[in-house]
Short mmCIF file of C-alpha atoms and ligand atoms in Angstrom, two decimals:
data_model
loop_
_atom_site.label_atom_id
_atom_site.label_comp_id
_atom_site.label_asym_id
_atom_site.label_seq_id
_atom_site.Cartn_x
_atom_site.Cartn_y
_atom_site.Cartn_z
CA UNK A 1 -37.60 -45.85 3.16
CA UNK A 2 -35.65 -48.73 1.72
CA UNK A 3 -32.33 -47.41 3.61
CA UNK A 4 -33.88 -47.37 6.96
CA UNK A 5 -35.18 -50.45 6.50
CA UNK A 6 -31.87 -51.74 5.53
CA UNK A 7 -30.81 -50.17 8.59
CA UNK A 8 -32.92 -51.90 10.56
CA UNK A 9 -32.06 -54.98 9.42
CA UNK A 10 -28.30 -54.85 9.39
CA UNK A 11 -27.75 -53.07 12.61
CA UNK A 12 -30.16 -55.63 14.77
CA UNK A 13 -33.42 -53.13 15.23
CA UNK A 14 -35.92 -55.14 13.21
CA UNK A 15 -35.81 -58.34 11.17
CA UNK A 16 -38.97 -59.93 9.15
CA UNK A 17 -40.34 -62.65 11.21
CA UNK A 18 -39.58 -65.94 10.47
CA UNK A 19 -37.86 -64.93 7.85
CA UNK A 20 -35.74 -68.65 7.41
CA UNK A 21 -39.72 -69.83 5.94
CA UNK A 22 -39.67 -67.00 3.78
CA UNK A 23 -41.50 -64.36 6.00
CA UNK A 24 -45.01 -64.58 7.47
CA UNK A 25 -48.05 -62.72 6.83
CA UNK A 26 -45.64 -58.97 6.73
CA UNK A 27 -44.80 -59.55 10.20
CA UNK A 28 -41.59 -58.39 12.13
CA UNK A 29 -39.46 -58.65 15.03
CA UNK A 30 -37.64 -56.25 17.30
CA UNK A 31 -33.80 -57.43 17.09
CA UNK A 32 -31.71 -56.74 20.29
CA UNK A 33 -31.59 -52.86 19.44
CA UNK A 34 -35.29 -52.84 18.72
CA UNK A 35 -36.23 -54.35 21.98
CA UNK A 36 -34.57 -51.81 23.71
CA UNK A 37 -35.75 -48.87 21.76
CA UNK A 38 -39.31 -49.92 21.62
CA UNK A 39 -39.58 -50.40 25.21
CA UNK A 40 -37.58 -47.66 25.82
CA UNK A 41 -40.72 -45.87 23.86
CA UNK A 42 -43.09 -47.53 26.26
CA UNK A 43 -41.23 -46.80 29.49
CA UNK A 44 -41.48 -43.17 28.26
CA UNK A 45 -45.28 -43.16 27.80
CA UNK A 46 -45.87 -44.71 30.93
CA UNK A 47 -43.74 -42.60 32.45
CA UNK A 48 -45.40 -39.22 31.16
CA UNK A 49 -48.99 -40.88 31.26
CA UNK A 50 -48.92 -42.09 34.68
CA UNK A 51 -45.94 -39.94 36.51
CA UNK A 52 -47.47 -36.55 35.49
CA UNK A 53 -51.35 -36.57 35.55
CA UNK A 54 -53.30 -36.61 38.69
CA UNK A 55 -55.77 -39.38 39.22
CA UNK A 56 -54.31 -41.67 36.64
CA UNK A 57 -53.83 -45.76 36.76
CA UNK A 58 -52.15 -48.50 34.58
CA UNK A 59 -53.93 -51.47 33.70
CA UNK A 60 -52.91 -54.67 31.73
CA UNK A 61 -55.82 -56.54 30.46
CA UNK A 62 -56.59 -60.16 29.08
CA UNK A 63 -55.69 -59.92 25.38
CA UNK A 64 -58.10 -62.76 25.06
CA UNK A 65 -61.84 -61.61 26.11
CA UNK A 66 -65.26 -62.63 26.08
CA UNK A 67 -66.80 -62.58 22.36
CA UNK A 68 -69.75 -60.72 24.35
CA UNK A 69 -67.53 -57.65 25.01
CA UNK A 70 -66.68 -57.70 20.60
CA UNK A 71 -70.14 -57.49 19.80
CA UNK A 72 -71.11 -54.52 22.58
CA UNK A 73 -67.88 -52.39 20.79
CA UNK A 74 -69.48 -52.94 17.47
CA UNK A 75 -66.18 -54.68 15.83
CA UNK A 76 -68.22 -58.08 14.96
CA UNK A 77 -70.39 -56.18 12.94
CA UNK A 78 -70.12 -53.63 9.42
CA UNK A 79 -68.11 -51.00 11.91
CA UNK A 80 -64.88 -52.43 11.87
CA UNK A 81 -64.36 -53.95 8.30
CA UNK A 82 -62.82 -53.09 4.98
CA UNK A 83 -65.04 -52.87 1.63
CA UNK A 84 -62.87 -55.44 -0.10
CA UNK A 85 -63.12 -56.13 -3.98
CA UNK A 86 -61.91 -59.37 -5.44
CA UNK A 87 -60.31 -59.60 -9.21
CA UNK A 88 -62.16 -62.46 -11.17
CA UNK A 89 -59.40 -63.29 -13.15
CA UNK A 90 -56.40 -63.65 -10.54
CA UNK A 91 -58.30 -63.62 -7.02
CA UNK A 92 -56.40 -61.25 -5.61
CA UNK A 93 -58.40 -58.78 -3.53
CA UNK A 94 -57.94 -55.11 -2.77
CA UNK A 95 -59.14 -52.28 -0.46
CA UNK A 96 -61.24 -50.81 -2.37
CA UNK A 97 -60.70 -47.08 -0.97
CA UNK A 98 -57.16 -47.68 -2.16
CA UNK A 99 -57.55 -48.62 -5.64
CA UNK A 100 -57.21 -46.15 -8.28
CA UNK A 101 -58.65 -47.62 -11.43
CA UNK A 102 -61.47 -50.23 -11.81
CA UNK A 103 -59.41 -53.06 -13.17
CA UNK A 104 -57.63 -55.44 -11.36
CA UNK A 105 -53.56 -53.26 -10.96
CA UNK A 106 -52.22 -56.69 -11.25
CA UNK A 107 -53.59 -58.72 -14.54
CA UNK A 108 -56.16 -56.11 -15.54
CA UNK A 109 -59.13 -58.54 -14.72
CA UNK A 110 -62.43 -57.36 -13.79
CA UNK A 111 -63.45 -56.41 -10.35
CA UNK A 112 -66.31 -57.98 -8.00
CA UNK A 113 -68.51 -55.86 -6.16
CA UNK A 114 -67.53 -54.90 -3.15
CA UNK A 115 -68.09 -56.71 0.07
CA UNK A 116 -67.15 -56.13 3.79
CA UNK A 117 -64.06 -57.96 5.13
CA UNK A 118 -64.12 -58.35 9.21
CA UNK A 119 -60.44 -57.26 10.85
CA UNK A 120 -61.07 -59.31 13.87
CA UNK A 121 -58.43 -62.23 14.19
CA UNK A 122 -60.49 -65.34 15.16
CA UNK A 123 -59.24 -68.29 17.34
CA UNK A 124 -60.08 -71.19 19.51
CA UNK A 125 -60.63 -71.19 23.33
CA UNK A 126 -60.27 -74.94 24.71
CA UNK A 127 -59.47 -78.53 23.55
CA UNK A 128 -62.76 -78.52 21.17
CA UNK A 129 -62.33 -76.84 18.03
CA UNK A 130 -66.69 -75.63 17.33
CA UNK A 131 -68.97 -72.51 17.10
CA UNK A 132 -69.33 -72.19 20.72
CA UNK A 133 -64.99 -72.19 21.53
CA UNK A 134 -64.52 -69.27 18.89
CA UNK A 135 -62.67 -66.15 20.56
CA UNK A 136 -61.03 -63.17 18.71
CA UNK A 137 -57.43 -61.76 19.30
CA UNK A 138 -58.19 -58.17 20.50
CA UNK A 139 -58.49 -55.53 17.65
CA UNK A 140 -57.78 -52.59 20.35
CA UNK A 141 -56.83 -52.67 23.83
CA UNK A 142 -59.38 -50.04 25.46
CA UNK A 143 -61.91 -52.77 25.42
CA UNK A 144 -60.15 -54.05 28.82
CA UNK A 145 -60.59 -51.23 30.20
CA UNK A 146 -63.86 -50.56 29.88
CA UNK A 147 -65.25 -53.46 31.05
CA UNK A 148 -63.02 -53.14 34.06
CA UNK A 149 -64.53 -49.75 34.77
CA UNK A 150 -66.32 -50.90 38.34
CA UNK A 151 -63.21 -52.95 39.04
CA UNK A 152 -61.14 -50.08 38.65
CA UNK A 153 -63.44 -47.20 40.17
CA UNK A 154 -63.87 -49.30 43.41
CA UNK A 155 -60.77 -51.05 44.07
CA UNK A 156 -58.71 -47.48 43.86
CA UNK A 157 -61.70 -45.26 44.77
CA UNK A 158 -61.56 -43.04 42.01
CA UNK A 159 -63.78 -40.16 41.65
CA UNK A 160 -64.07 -38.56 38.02
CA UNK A 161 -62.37 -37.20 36.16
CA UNK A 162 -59.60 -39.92 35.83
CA UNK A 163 -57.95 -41.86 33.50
CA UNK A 164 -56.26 -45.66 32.95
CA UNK A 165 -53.63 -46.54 30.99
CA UNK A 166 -52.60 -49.41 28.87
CA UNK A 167 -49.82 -50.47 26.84
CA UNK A 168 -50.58 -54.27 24.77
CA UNK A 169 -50.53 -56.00 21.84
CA UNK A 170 -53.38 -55.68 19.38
CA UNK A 171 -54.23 -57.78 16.51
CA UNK A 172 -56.10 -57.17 12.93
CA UNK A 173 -56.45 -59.00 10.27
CA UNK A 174 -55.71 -55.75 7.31
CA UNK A 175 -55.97 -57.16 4.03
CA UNK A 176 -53.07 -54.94 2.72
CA UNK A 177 -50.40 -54.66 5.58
CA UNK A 178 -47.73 -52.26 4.23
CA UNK A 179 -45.19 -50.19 4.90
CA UNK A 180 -42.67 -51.67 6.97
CA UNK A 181 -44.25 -51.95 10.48
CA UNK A 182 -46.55 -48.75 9.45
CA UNK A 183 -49.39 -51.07 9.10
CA UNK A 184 -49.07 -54.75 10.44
CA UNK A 185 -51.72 -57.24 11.82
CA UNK A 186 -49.76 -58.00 15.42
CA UNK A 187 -48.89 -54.71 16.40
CA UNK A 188 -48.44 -52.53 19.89
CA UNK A 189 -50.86 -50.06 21.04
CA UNK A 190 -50.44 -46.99 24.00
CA UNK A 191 -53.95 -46.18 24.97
CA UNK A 192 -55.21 -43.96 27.73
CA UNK A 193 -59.01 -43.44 28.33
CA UNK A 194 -59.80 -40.45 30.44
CA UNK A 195 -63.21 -40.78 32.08
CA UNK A 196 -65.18 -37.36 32.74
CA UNK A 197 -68.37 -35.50 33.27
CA UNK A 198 -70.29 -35.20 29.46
CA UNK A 199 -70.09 -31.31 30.12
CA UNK A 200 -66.33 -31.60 30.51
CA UNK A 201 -65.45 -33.98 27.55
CA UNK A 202 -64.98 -30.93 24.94
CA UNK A 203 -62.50 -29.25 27.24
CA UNK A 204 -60.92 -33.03 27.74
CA UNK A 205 -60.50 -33.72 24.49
CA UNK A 206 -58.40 -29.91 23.70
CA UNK A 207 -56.14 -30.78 26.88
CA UNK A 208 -55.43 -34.20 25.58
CA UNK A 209 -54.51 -33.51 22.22
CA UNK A 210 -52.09 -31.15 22.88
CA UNK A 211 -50.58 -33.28 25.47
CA UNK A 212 -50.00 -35.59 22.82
CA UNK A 213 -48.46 -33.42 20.42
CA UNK A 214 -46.35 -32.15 23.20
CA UNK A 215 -45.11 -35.49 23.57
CA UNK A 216 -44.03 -36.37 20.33
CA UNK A 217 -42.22 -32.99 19.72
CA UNK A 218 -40.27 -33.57 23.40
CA UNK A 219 -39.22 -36.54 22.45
CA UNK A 220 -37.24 -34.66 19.15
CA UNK A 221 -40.34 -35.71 16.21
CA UNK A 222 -39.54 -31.91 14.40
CA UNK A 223 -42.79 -29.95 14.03
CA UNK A 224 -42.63 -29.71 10.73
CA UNK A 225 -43.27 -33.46 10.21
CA UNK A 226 -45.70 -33.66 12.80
CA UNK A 227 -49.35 -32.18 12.01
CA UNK A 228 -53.19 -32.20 13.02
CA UNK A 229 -55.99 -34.00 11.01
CA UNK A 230 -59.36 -33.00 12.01
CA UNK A 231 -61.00 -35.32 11.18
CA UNK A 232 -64.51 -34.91 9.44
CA UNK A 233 -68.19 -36.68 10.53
CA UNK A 234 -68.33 -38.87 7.57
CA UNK A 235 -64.45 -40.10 8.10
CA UNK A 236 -64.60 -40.32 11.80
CA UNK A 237 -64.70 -44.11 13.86
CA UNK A 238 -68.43 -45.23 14.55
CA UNK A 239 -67.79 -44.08 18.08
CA UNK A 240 -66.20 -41.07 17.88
CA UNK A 241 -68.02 -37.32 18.82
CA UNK A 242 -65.04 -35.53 17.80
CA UNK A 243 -61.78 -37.34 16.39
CA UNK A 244 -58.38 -35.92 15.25
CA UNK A 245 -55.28 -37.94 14.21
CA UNK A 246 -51.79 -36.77 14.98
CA UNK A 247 -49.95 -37.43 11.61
CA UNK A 248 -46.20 -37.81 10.66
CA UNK A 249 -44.91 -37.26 7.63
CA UNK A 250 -43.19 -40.54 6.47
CA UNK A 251 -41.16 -40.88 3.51
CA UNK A 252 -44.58 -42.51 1.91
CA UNK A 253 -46.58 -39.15 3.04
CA UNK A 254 -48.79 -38.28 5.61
CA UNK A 255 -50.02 -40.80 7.87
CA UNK A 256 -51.61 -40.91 11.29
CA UNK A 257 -49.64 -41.95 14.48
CA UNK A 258 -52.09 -41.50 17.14
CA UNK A 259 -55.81 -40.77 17.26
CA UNK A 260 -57.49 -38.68 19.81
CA UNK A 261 -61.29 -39.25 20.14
CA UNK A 262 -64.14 -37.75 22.19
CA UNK A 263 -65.93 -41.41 22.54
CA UNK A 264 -68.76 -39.81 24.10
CA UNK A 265 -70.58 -42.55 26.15
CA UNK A 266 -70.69 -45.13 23.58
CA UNK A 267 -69.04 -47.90 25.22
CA UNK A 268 -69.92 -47.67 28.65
CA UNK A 269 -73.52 -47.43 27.69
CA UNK A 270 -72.99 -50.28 25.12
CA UNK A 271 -71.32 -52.54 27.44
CA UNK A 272 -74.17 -51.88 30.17
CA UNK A 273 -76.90 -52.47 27.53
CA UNK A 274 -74.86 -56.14 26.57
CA UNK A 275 -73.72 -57.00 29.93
CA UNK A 276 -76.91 -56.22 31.53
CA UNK A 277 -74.54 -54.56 34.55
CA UNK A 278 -75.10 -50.55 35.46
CA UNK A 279 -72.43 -48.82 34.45
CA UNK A 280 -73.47 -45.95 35.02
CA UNK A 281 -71.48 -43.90 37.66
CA UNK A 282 -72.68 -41.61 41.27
CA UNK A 283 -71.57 -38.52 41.02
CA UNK A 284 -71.69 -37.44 44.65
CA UNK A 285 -70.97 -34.01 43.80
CA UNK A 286 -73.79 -33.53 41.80
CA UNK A 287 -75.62 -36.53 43.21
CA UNK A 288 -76.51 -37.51 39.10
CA UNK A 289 -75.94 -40.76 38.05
CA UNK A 290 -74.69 -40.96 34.62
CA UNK A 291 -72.47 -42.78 31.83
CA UNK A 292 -69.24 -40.54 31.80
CA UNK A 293 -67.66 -39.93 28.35
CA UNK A 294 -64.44 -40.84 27.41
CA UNK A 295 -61.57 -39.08 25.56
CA UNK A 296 -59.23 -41.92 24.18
CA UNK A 297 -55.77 -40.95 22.84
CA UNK A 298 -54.64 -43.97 21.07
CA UNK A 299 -51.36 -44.69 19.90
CA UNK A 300 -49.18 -47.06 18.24
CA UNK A 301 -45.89 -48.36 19.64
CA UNK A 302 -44.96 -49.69 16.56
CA UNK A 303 -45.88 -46.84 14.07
CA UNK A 304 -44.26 -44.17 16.64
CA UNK A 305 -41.46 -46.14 16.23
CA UNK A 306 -41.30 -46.16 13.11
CA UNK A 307 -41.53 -42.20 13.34
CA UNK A 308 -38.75 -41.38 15.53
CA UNK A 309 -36.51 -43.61 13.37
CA UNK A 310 -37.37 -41.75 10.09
CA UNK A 311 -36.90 -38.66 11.80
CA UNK A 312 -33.44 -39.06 13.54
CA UNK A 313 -32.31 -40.68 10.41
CA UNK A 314 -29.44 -38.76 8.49
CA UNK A 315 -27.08 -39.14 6.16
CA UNK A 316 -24.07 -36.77 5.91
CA UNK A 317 -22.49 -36.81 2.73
CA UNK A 318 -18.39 -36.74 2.82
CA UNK A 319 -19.22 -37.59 6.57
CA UNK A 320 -18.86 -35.20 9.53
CA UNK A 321 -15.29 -35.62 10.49
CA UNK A 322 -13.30 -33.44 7.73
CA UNK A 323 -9.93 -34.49 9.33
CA UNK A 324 -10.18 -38.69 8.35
CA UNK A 325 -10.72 -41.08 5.83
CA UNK A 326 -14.53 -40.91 6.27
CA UNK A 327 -14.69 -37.44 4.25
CA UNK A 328 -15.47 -39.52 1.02
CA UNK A 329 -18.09 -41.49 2.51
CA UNK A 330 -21.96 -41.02 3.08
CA UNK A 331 -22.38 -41.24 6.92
CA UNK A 332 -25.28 -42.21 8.97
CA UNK A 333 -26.23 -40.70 12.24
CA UNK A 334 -29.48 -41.67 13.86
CA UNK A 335 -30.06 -38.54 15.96
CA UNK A 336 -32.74 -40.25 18.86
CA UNK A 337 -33.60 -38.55 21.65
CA UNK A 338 -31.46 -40.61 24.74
CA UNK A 339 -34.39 -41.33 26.02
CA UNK A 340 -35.40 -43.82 23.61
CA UNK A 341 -31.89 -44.14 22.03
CA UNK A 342 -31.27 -47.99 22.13
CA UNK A 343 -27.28 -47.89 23.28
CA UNK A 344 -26.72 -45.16 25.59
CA UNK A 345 -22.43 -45.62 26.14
CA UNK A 346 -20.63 -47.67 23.82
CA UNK A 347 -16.89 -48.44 25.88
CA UNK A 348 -13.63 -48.53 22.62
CA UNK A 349 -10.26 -49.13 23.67
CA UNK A 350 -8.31 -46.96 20.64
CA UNK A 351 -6.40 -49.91 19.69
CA UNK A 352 -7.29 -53.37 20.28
CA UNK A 353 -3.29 -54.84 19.72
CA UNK A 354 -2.58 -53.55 23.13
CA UNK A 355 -3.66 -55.59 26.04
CA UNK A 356 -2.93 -53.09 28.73
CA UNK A 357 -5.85 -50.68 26.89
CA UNK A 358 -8.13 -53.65 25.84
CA UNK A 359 -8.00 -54.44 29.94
CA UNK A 360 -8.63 -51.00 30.93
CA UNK A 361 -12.06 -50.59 28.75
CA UNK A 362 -13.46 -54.06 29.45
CA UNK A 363 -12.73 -52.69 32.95
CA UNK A 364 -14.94 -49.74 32.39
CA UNK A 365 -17.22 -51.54 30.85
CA UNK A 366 -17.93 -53.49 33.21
CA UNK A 367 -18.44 -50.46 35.47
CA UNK A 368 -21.07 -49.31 33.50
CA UNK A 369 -23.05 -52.24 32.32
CA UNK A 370 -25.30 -52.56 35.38
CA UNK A 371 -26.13 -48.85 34.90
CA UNK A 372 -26.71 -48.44 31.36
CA UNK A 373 -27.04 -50.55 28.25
CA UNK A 374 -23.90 -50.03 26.60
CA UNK A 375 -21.90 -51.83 24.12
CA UNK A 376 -18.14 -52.39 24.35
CA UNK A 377 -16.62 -52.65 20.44
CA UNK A 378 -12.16 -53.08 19.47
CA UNK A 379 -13.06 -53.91 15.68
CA UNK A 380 -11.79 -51.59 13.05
CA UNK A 381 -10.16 -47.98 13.29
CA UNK A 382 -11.13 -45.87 16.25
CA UNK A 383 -13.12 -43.48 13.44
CA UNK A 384 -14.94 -46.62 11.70
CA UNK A 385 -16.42 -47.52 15.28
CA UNK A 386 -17.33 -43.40 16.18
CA UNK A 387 -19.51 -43.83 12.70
CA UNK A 388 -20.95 -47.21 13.29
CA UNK A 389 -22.02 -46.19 16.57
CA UNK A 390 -23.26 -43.00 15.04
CA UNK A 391 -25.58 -45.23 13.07
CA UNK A 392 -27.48 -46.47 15.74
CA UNK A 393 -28.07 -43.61 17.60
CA UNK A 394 -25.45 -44.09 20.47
CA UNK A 395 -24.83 -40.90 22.90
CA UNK A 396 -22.13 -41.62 24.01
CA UNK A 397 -18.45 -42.96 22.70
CA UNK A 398 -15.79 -43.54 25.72
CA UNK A 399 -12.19 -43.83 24.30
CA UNK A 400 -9.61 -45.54 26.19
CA UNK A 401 -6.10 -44.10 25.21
CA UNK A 402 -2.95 -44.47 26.49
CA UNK A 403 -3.40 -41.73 28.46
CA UNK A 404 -6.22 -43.36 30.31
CA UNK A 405 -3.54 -45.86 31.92
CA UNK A 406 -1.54 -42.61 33.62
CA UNK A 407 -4.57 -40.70 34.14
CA UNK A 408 -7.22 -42.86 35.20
CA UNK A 409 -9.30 -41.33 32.76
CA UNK A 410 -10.96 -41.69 29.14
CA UNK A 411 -12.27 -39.30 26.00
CA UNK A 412 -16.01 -39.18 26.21
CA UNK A 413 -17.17 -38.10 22.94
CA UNK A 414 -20.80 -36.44 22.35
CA UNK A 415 -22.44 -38.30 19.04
CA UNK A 416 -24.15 -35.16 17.84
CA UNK A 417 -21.29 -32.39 18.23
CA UNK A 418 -18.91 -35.03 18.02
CA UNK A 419 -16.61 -33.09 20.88
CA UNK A 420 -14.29 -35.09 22.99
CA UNK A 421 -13.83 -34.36 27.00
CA UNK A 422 -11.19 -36.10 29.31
CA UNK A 423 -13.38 -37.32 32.26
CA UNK A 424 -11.94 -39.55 35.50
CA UNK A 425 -12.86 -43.11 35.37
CA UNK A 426 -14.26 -42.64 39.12
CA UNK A 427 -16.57 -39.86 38.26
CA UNK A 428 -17.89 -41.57 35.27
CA UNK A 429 -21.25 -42.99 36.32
CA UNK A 430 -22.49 -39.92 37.84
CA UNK A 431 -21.73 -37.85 35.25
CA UNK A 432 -23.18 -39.64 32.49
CA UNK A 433 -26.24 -40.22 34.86
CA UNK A 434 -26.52 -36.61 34.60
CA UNK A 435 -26.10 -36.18 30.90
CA UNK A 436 -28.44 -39.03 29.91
CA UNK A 437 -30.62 -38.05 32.94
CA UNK A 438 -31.22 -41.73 33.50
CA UNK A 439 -32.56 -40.98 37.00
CA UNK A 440 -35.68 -39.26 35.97
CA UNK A 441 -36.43 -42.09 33.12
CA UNK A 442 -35.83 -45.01 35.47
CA UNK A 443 -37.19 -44.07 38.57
P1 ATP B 1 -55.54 -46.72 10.19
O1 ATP B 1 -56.59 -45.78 9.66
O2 ATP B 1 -54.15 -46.33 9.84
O3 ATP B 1 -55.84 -48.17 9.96
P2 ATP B 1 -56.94 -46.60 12.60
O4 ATP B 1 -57.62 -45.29 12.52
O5 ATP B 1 -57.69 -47.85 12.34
O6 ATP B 1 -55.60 -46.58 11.76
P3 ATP B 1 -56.94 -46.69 15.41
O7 ATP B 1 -57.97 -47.74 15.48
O8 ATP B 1 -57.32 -45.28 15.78
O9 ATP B 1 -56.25 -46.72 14.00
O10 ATP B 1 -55.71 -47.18 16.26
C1 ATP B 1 -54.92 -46.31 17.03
C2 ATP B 1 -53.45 -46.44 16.73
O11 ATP B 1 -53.05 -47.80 16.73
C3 ATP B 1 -53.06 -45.93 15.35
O12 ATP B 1 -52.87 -44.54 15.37
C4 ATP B 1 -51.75 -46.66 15.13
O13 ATP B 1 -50.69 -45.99 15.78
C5 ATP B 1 -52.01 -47.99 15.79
N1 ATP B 1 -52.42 -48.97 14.77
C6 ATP B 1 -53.66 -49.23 14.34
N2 ATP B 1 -53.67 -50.19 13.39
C7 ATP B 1 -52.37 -50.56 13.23
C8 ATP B 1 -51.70 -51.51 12.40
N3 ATP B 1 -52.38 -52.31 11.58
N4 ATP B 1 -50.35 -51.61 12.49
C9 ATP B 1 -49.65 -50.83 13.34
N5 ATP B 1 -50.23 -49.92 14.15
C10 ATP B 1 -51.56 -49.78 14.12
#
């Protein structure tokens, strides 16, 4: 783990946040590469989510809600806390389904008993800092859109089954965040409630978890690190009529990515019951009025991530290329699928002490930029760039020799078979359009 973190760090994907003060509370930030790749990761769910299901809508909801709609979910009371035990001897406290021994790990002290620990993040709405101002940071983002559930049935006349989808940030205040951004208390959350007839949800909830599985293994997660929890009664959220997690298997084991969870018709009945507002929905078909259930799949931006980079992460040692140099070395290549692959052309002139070539690639370069996010690089030997761009998962390497000036044309180099083609300059854009297949992830 500690090399892809150093990775991360070096190469501009993620940094610690505010790391000048020393850090803050294990929180991160996406560098430049990060940015990309994470919404890259987004653009991709959305895509998938909303492009290729029927009767399925975006939303993007307050992160900042009424306290009202916290206590109808159940997370301002014992439902969504931690059983927390405090050492007397050096304060410190600890999860207490994660400690091992009953001592304190650090000084050996002697444990409290164990109390519950709230996750909600607490704030202040308005100029007045009392009881009556307090608001919480979300803990989830599904809340939004339940409680928009009339506002979204009527404005887009929906008829069930259908679903809404929501990317957003999500806060919780976990005593022990670990892990890199495994487990942090601002993190990123992809959830999509499907809304359905209660004699449908069991079929719902089958369809949606493969989906999900399918998605992760398109986008290149290999099966074998990719697995199903079912999860049992006693384990499952206070919600949930069926639950499974979709874990990964991270260099610190087996951990869950997603969730999938039959909710049944806890939170529309819940939020009717606190709201005092019928939730309950006509189905003209069957002319029954009813509270349909939902089937949730709930995933993390941030851990998925966190996923794909452990998986496309390699190291080859005596590198790839047998014929430089590099065959003493240990070389990285960070096989992402292009979809979420940060860089997706990186433009090299093959030397940099010759203007004529240094001219033609910014050239090309410039061709390129307002169709891809690409990287133009002159520093170091022609292999030394091939392997740093290797590193960060670029497709693409475009060499300009001195060829190119006669030719009007350029090396393009595939980062995982490492073969070169000569392409024309003119052609360029549409070919690599087709290779990266930009027009079906943009669109
Ligand atoms: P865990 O048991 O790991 O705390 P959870 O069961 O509480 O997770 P859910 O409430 O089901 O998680 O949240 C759905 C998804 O949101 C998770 O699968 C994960 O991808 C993401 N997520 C939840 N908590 C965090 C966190 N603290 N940091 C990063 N991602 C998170």
């Amino acid at each position: 783990m500690s090399k892809i973190i150093s990775l991360a760090k070096r190469r501009g994907f993620i940094f610690p946040s505010s790391e000048i003060y020393g850090g803050f509370g294990s929180g991160y930030d996406f560098g430049p590469l990060g940015a990309e790749m994470k919404n890259n990761i987004k653009k991709v769910w959305w895509d998938e989510i909303i492009k290729n299901h029927q009767n399925m809508v975006g939303l993007d909801a307050a992160i900042l809600m009424s306290p009202r709609v916290w206590q109808a979910s159940g997370h301002l009371t014992a439902g969504f806390a931690d059983e927390l035990v405090e050492c007397k001897g050096c304060h410190k406290r600890f999860k207490k389904d994660e400690l091992k021994q009953k001592v304190c790990p650090e000084c050996g002290g002697k444990l409290t008993e164990p109390r519950n620990f709230n996750l909600m993040m607490k704030t202040s709405v308005g100029p007045v800092e009392e009881e009556a101002t307090t608001a919480y940071l979300r803990a989830e983002t599904c809340q939004g859109i339940y409680v928009n559930f009339e506002n979204i049935l009527n404005s887009m006349r929906l008829k069930i089954p259908f679903g809404v989808a929501q990317i957003g940030k999500s806060f919780r205040n976990e005593i022990t965040p670990k892990d890199f951004i495994f487990r942090t208390r601002e993190f990123e959350q992809m959830e999509m409630q499907w809304f359905c007839r209660p004699k449908e949800a069991i079929k719902y909830f089958d369809f949606w978890k493969k989906e999900r599985v399918k998605w992760y293994l398109s986008l290149g997660i290999k099966k074998e690190n990719l697995r199903i929890k079912e999860v049992p009664v006693k384990e499952r959220a206070h919600y949930a009529k069926q639950q499974i997690d979709i874990e990964y298997k991270f260099p610190f084991g087996w951990k869950e990515i997603e969730g999938v969870h039959n909710r049944g018709d806890f939170d529309l009945s819940n939020h009717s019951k606190y709201s005092e507002k019928d939730l309950r929905y006509f189905d003209e078909e069957t002319k029954e009025k009813y509270f349909p259930y939902i089937i949730e799949t709930s995933g993390g931006a941030d851990r998925s991530f966190l996923a794909f980079i452990c998986d496309a992460y390699q190291e080859i040692k005596g590198g790839r290329t047998k014929t430089t140099e590099a065959v003493k070395e240990v070389e990285i290549l960070l096989k992402l699928d292009k979809r979420i692959a940060p860089i997706k052309v990186a433009v090299l002139p093959l030397v940099r002490n010759k203007p004529e070539l240094v001219k033609k690639a910014k050239e090309v370069y410039q061709l390129l930029k307002p169709h891809f996010i690409c990287q133009y690089d002159e520093l170091g030997s022609i292999g030394r760039r091939y392997r740093r761009q290797d590193e960060i998962g670029t497709i693409f390497c475009l060499t300009v020799d001195f060829e190119s000036l006669k030719q009007e044309d350029l090396t393009i180099r595939d980062r995982d078979t490492m073969k070169q083609k000569r392409v024309k300059i003119k052609n360029l854009v549409e070919i690599l359009k087709e290779k990266i297949n930009v027009s079906k992830n943009n669109s």
